[in-house]
Short mmCIF file of C-alpha atoms in Angstrom, two decimals:
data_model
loop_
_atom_site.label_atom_id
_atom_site.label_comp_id
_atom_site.label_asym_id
_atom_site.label_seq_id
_atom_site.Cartn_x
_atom_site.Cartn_y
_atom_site.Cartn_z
CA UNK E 1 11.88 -18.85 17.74
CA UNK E 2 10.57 -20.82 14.95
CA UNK E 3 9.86 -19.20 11.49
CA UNK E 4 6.58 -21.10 11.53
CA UNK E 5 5.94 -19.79 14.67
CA UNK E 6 6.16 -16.16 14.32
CA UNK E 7 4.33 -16.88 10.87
CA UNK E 8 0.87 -17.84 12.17
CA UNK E 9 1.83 -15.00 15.21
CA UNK E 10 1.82 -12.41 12.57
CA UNK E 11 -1.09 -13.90 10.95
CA UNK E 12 -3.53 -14.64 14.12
CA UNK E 13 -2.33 -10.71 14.44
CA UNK E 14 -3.23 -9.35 11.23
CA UNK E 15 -6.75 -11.47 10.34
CA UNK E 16 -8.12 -11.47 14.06
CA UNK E 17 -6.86 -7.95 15.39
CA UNK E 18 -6.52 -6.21 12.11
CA UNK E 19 -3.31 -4.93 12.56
CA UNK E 20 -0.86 -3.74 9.42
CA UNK E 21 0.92 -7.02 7.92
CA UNK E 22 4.18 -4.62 7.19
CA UNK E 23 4.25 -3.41 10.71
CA UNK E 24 3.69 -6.40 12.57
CA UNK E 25 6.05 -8.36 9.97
CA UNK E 26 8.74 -5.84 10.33
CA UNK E 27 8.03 -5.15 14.08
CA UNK E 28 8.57 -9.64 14.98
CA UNK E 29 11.50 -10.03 12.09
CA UNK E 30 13.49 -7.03 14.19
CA UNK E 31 12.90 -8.96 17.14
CA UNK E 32 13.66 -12.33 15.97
CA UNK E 33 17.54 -13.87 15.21
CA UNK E 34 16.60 -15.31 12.17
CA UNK E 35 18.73 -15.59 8.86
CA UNK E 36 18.45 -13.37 6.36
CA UNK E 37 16.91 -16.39 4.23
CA UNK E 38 14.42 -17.56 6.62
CA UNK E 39 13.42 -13.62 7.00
CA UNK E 40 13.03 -13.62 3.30
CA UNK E 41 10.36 -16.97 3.68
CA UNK E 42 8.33 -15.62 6.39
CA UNK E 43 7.69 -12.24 4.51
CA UNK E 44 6.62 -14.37 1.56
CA UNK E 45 4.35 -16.68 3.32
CA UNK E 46 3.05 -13.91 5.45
CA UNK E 47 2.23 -12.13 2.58
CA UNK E 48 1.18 -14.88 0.08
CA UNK E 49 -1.32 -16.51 3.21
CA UNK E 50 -2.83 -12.99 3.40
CA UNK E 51 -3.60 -12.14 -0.26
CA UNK E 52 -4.73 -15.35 -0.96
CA UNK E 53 -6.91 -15.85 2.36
CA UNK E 54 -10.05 -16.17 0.20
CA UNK E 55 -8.65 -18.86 -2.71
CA UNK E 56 -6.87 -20.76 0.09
CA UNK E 57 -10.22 -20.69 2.04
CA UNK E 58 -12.01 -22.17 -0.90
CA UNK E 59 -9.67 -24.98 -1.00
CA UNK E 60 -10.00 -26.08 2.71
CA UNK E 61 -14.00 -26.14 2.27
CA UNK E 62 -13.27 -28.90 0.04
CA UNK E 63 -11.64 -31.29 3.07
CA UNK E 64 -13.70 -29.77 6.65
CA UNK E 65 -17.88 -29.21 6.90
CA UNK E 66 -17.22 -25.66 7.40
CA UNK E 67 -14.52 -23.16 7.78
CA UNK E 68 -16.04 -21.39 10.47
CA UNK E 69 -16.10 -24.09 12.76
CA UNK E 70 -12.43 -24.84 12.47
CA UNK E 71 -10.45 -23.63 16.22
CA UNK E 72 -9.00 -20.49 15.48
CA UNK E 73 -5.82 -21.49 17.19
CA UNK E 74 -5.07 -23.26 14.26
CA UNK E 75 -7.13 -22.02 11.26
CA UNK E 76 -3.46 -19.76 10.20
CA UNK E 77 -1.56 -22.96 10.64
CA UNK E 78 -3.58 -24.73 8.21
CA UNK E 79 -3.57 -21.63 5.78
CA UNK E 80 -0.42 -21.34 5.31
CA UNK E 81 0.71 -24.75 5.32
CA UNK E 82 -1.80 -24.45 2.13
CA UNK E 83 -0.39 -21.59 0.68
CA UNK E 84 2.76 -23.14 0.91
CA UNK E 85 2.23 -26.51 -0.64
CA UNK E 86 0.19 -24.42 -3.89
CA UNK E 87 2.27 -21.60 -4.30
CA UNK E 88 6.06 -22.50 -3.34
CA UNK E 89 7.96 -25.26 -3.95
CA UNK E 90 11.30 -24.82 -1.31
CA UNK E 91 9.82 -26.78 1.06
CA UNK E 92 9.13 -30.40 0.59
CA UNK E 93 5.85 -31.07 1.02
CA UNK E 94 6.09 -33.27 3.85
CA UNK E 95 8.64 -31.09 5.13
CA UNK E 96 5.06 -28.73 5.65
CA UNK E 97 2.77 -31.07 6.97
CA UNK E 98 5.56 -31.91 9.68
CA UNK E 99 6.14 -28.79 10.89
CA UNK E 100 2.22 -28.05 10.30
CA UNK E 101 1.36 -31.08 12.97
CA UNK E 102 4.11 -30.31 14.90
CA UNK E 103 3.16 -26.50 15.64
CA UNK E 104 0.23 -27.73 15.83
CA UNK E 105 0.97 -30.24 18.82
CA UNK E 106 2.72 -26.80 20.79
CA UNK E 107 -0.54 -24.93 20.79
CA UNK E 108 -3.13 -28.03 21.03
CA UNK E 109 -2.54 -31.53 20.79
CA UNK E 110 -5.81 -32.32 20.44
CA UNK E 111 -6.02 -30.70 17.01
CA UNK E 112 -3.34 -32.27 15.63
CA UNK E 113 -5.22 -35.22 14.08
CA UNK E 114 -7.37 -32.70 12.43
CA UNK E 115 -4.27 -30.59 10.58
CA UNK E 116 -2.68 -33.50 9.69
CA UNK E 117 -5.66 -35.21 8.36
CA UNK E 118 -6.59 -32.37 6.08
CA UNK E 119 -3.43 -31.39 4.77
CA UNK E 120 -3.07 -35.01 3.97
CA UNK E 121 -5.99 -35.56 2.61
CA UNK E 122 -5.01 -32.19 0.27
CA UNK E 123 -1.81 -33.83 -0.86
CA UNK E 124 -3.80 -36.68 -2.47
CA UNK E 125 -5.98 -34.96 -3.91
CA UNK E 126 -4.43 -31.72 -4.99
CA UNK E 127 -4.00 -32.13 -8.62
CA UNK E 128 -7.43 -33.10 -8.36
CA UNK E 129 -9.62 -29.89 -6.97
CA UNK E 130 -12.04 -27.48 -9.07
CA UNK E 131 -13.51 -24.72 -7.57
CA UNK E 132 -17.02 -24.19 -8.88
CA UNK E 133 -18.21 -20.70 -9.26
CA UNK E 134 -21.30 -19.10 -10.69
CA UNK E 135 -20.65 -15.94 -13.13
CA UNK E 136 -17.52 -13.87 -13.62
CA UNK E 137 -17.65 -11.85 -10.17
CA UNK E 138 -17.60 -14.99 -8.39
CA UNK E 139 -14.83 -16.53 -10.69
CA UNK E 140 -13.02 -13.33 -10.06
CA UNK E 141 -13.72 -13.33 -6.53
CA UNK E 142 -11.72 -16.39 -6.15
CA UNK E 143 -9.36 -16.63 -8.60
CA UNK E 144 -8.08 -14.09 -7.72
CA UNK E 145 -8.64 -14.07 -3.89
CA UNK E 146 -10.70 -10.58 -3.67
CA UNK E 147 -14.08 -9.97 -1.99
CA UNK E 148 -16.80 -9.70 -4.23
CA UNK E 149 -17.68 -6.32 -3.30
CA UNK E 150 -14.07 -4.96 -5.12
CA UNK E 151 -14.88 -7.15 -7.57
CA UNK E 152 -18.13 -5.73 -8.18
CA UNK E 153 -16.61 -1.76 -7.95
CA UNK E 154 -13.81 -2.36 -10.53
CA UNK E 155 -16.43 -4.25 -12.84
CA UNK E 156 -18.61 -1.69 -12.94
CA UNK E 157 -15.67 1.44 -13.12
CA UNK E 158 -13.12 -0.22 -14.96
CA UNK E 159 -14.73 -3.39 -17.26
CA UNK E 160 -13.76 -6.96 -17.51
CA UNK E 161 -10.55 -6.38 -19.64
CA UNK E 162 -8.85 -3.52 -17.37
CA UNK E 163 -10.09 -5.17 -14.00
CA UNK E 164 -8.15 -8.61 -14.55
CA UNK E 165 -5.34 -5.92 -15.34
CA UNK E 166 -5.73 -4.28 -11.67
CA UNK E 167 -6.27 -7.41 -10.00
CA UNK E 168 -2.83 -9.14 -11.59
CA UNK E 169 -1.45 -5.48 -10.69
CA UNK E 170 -2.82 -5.72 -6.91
CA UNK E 171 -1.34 -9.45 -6.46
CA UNK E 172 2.07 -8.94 -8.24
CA UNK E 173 5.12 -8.82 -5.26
CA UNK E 174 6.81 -5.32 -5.25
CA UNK E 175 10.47 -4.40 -5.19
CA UNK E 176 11.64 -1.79 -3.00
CA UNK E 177 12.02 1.83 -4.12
CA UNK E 178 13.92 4.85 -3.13
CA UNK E 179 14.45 8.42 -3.76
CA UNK E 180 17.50 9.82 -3.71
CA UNK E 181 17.98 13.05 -1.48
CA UNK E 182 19.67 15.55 -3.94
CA UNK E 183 20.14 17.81 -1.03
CA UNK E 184 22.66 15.12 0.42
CA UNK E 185 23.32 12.80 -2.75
CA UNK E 186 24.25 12.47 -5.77
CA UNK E 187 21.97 9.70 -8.24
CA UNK E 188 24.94 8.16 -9.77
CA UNK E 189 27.09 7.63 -6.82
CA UNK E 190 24.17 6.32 -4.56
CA UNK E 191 23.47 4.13 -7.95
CA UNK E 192 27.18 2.86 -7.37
CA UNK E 193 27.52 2.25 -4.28
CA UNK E 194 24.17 0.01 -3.42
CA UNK E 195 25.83 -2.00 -6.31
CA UNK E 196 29.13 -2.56 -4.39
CA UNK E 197 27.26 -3.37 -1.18
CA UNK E 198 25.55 -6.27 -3.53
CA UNK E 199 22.37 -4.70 -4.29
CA UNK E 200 20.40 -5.56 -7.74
CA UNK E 201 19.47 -2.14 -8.52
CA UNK E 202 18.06 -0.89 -11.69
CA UNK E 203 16.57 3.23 -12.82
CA UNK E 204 13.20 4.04 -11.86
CA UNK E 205 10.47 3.89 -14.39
CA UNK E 206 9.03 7.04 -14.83
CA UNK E 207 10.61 9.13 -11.33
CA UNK E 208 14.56 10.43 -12.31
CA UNK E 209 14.72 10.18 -8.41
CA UNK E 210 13.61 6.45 -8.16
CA UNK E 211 16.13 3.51 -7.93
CA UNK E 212 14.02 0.17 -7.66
CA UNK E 213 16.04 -2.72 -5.79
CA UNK E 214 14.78 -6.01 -6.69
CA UNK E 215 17.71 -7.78 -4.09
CA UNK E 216 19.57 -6.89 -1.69
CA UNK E 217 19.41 -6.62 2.74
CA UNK E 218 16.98 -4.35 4.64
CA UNK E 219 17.92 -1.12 2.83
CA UNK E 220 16.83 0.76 6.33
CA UNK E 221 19.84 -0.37 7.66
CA UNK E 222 21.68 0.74 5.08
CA UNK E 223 24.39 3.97 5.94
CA UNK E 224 23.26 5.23 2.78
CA UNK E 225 19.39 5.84 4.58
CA UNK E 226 21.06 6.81 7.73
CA UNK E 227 23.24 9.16 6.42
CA UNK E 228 19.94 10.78 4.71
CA UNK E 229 20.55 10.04 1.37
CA UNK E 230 17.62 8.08 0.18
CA UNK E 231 14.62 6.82 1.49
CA UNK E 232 11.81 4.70 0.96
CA UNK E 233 8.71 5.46 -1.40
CA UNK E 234 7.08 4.20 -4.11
CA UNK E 235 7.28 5.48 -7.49
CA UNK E 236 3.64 6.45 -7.82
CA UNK E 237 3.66 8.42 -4.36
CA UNK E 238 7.04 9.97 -6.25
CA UNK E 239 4.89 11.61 -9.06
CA UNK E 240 3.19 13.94 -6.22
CA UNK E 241 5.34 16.75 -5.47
CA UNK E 242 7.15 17.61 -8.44
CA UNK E 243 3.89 18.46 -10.30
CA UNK E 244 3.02 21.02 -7.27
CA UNK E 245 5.32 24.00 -9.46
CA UNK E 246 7.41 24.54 -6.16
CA UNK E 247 9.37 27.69 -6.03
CA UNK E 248 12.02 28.06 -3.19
CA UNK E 249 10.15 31.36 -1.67
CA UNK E 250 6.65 29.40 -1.35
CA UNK E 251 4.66 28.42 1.62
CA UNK E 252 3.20 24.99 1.13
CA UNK E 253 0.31 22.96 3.21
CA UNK E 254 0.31 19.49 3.24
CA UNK E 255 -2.86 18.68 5.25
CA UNK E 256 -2.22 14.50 5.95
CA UNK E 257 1.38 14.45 5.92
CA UNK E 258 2.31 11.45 7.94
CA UNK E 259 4.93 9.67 7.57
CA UNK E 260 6.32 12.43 5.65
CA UNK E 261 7.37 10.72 2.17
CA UNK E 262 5.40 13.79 0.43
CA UNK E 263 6.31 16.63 2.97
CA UNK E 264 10.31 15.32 2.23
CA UNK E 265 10.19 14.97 -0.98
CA UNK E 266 8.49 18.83 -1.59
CA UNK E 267 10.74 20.49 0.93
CA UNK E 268 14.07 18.86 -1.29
CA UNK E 269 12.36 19.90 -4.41
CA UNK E 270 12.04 23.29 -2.42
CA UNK E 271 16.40 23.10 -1.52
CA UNK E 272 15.19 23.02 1.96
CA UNK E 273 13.77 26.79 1.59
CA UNK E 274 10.63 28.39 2.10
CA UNK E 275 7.76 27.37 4.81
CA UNK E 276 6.53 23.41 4.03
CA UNK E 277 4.02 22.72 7.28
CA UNK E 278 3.21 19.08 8.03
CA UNK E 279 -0.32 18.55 9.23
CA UNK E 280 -1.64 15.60 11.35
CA UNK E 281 -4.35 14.57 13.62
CA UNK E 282 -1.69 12.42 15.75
CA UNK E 283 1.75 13.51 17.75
CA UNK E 284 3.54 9.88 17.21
CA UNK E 285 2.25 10.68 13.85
CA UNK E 286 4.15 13.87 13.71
CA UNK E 287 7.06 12.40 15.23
CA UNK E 288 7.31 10.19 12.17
CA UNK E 289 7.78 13.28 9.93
CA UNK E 290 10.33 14.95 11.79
CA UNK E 291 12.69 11.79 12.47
CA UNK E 292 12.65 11.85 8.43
CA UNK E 293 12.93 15.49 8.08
CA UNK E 294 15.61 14.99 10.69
CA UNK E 295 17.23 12.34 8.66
CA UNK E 296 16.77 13.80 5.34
CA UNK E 297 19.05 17.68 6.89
CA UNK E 298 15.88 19.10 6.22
CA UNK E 299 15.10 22.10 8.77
CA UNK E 300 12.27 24.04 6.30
CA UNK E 301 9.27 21.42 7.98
CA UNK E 302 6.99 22.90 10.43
CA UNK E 303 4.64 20.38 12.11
CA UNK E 304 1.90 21.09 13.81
CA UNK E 305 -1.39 18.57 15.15
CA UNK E 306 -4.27 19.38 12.50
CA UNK E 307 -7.70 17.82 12.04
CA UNK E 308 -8.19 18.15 8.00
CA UNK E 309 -12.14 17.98 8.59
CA UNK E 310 -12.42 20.81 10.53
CA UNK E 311 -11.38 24.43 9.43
CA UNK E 312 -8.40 26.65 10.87
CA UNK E 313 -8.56 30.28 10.81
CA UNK E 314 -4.73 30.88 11.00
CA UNK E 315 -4.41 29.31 7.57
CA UNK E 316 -7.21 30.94 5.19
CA UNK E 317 -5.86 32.50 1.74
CA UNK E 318 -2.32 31.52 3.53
CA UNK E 319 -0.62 28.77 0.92
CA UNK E 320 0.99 29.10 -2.63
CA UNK E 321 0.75 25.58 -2.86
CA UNK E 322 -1.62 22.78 -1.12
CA UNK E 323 -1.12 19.07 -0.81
CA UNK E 324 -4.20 16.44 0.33
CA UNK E 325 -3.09 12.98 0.03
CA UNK E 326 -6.49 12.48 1.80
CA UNK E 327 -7.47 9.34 4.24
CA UNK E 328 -8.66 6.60 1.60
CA UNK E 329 -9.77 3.30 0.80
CA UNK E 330 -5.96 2.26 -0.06
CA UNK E 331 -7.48 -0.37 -3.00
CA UNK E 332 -4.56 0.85 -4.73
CA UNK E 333 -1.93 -0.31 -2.57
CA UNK E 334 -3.05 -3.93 -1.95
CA UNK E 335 0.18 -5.42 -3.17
CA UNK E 336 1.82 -3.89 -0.39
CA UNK E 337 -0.82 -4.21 2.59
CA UNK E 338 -2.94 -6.88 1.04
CA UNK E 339 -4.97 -7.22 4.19
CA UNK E 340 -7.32 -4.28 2.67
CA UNK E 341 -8.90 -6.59 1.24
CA UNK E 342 -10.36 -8.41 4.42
CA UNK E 343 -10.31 -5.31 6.37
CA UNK E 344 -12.26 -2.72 4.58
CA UNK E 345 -16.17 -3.01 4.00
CA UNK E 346 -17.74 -0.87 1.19
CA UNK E 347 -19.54 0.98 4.20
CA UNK E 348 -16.01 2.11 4.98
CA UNK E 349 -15.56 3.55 1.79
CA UNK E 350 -18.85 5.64 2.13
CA UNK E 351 -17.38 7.00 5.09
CA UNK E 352 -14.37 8.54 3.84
CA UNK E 353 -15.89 10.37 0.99
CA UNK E 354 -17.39 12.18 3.41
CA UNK E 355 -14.35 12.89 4.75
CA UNK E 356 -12.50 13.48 1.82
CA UNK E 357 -14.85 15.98 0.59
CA UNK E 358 -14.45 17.84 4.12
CA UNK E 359 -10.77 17.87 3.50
CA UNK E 360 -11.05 19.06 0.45
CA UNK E 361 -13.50 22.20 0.98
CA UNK E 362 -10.96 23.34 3.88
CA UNK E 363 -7.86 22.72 2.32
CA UNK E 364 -9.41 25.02 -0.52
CA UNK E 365 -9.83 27.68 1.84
CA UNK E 366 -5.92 27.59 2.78
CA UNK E 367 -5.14 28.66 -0.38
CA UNK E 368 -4.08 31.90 -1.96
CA UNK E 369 -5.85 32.92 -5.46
CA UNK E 370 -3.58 32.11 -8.01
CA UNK E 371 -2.54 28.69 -6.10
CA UNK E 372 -2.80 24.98 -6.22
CA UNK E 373 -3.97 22.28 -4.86
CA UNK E 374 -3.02 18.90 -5.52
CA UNK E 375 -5.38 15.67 -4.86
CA UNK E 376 -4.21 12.54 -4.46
CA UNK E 377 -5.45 8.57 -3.66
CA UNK E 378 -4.05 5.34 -3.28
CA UNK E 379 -7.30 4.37 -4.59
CA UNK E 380 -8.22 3.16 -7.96
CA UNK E 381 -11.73 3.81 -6.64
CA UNK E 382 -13.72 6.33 -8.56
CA UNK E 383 -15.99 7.41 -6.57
CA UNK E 384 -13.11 8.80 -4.42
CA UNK E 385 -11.04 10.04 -7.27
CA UNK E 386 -12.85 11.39 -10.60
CA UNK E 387 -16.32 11.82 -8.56
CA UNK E 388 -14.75 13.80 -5.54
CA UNK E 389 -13.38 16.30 -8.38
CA UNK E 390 -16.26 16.29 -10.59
CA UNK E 391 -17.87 17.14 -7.04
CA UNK E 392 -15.80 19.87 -6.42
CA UNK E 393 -15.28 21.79 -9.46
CA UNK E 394 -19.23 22.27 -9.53
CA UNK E 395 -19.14 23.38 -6.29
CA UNK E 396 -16.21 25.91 -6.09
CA UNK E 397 -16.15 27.94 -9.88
CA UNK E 398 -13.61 29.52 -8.86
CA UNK E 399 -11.03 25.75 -9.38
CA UNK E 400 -10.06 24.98 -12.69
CA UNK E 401 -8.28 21.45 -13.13
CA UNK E 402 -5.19 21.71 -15.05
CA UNK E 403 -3.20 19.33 -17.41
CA UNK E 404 -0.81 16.86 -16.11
CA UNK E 405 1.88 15.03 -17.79
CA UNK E 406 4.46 12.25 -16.45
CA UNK E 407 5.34 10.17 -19.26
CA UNK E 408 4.29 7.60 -21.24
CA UNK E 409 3.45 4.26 -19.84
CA UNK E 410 1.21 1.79 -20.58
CA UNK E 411 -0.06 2.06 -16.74
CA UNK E 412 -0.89 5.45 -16.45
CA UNK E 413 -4.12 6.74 -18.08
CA UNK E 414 -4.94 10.61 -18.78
CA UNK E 415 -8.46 10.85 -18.11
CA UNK E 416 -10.55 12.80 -19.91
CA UNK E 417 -11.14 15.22 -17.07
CA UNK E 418 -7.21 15.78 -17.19
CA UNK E 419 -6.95 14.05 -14.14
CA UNK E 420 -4.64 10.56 -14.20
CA UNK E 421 -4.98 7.31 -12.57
CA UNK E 422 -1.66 5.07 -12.53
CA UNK E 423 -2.60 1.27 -12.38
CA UNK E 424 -0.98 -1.34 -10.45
CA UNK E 425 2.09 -3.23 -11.79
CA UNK E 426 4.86 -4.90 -10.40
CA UNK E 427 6.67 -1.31 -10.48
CA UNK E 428 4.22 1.19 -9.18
CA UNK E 429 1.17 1.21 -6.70
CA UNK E 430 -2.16 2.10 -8.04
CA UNK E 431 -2.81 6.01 -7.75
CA UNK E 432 -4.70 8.84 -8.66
CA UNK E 433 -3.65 12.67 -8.94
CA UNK E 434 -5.79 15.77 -9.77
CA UNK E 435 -4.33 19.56 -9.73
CA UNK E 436 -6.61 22.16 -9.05
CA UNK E 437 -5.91 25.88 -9.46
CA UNK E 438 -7.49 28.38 -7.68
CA UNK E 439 -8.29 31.62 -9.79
#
């Protein structure tokens, strides 16, 4: 099938169904017999026409009377055709507007005048094109291709200065980055070989499990992941576990496991000893986990279907340690699943501190005096990180928040209420980690 092709499929997909840009991407690119190349270009333009929906958008107003009237059969041809012609240069231009018109024809014929007229008329007038806006949210806004409502929320948290900072962070293209399994391999032989099989590979920044690959083939198909040696997970998700004190004797909770890179990663720290139970509200969910756990030779994971929100009696004063990577906005994580940005509303957000806080309160009752809990986001969102603790500490006297330390880098700011927030970069996700121990 064409590249083009499965490019606006993936699109039409991810704008007008709101599915997940890296499952649908991966789920068509396994299906397809595309290059390795071409593979490479779709995943670009997939994800360059999504995080830059909104500057691309403003473009296009210049050339139709309004973007809402455009067919949506075709609105994702013309997108990307504009994100290509502004943001790569592989492709001739022409070479675009071809292919364009000539997807175009496939799926309407009738429109074809139309794409080619604007993209055209684009060309001529490319170098030519200001975008007026009105204040700094709205320069923001577009500039940067993020609603206004983020905008607004990182304005008001974070200050001019440090929200460009995020917002660079949040559009910047991530490399791939695993953990090495101890339990199975060793770092500097895993470091080795990935070389030999042509990867660019280079340390982690701040995890001494993390190798980051900037090059290389689908590392999932790698015998190094099937064997159980590494797998996949970002650096900031990395910082999690090891700050949990693990012992090998413990039993640990980790209330919203799925897919497991947390629940893996604590029962290696743990040498697969000790009782590590995987919560989750779904079974495919679950599944997820214990492929990895499967994967990964680790036998010490218990899963079990959970509902976080609602309280289980088997589990009261029954943890030494308790991990709730709770449900969350994700506006940490755009660079990776920049469709947050279109599909999340701020009423969304209102919803799942209510949730959060339920998941906290419970997950507090799991655990055994003397025992902690960690909290953790992939939000940069205050009001679901430093409010949600500030929240519960007043409520519950008997948490205390404790110090946390994981290096020095220019991302990751200690907050004065000892909790940390890791911004975006081109190496880490945006996160947020509190540790609460219950005396």
């Amino acid at each position: 099938m064409n590249s083009r092709k499965i490019i606006v499929e993936i699109l039409d997909k991810v704008f007008f169904e709101k599915t997940y840009s890296n499952l649908e991407l991966g789920k068509r690119l396994n299906e397809s017999s595309l290059n390795d190349k071409d593979k490479a270009l779709v995943t670009e333009i997939v994800y360059g026409t999504i995080k830059y929906k909104l500057y691309i958008d403003s473009i296009i107003k210049n050339f139709v009377n309004s973007i809402d009237d455009i067919d949506p059969k075709v609105i994702n041809i013309l997108r990307s055709a504009i994100y290509q012609i502004k943001f790569l240069d592989r492709v001739p231009d022409y070479a675009v507007v071809n292919e364009a018109v000539n997807l175009t024809k496939e799926i309407d014929s009738s429109l074809t005048s139309f794409i080619n007229g604007v993209l055209r008329n684009y060309l001529r007038n490319k170098d030519n094109i200001t975008i007026k806006t009105l204040g700094t949210k709205e320069k923001l806004s577009i500039e940067y291709s993020f609603p206004k409502w983020i905008i607004q929320k990182f304005l008001k948290q974070y200050g001019l200065e440090e929200t460009e900072r995020i917002l660079r962070g949040l559009n910047s293209i991530p490399d791939v980055t695993i953990r090495v399994n101890s339990l199975k391999g060793d770092y500097d032989d895993v470091f080795s070989e990935l070389e030999e099989a042509g990867y660019e590979v280079e340390e982690g920044v701040v995890c001494p499990e993390a190798i980051k690959i900037s090059r290389g083939k689908n590392i999932e198909k790698n015998p190094l992941f099937n064997e159980g040696k590494i797998t996949v997970q970002d650096e900031s998700a990395m910082l999690v576990a090891p700050l949990m004190d693990l012992e090998e004797d413990m039993k640990v909770l980790d209330i919203c496991s799925a897919p497991g890179g947390k629940t893996t990663h604590i029962s290696e720290l743990m040498n697969n000893k000790g009782e590590v139970y995987a919560f989750d509200i779904y079974d495919h969910k679950l599944d997820l986990i214990k492929e990895n756990a499967g994967r990964l030779g680790l036998s010490n994971i218990k899963t079990e279907i959970m509902d976080g929100t609602k309280i289980n009696s088997d589990f009261i004063n029954f943890a030494d340690r308790v991990l709730i990577d709770v449900p969350c906005s994700g506006l940490g994580i755009i660079r990776k699943k920049p469709e947050i940005k279109w599909n999340k509303t701020n009423k969304d957000v209102e919803e799942l501190i209510v949730i959060q806080k339920q998941i906290m309160e419970n997950a507090w009752n799991y655990l055994k005096k003397g025992g902690v809990m960690l909290y953790s986001t992939c939000t940069l969102n205050k009001e679901e990180n430093e409010d949600n603790i500030e929240w519960f500490l007043k409520k519950n006297k008997d948490a205390v928040i404790e110090d946390i330390y994981v290096g020095k880098l220019d991302n990751i700011i200690y907050n004065n209420d000892k909790t940390i927030t890791v911004l975006p970069n081109k190496n880490m996700d945006g996160f947020f980690i509190a540790k609460l121990k219950k005396i």
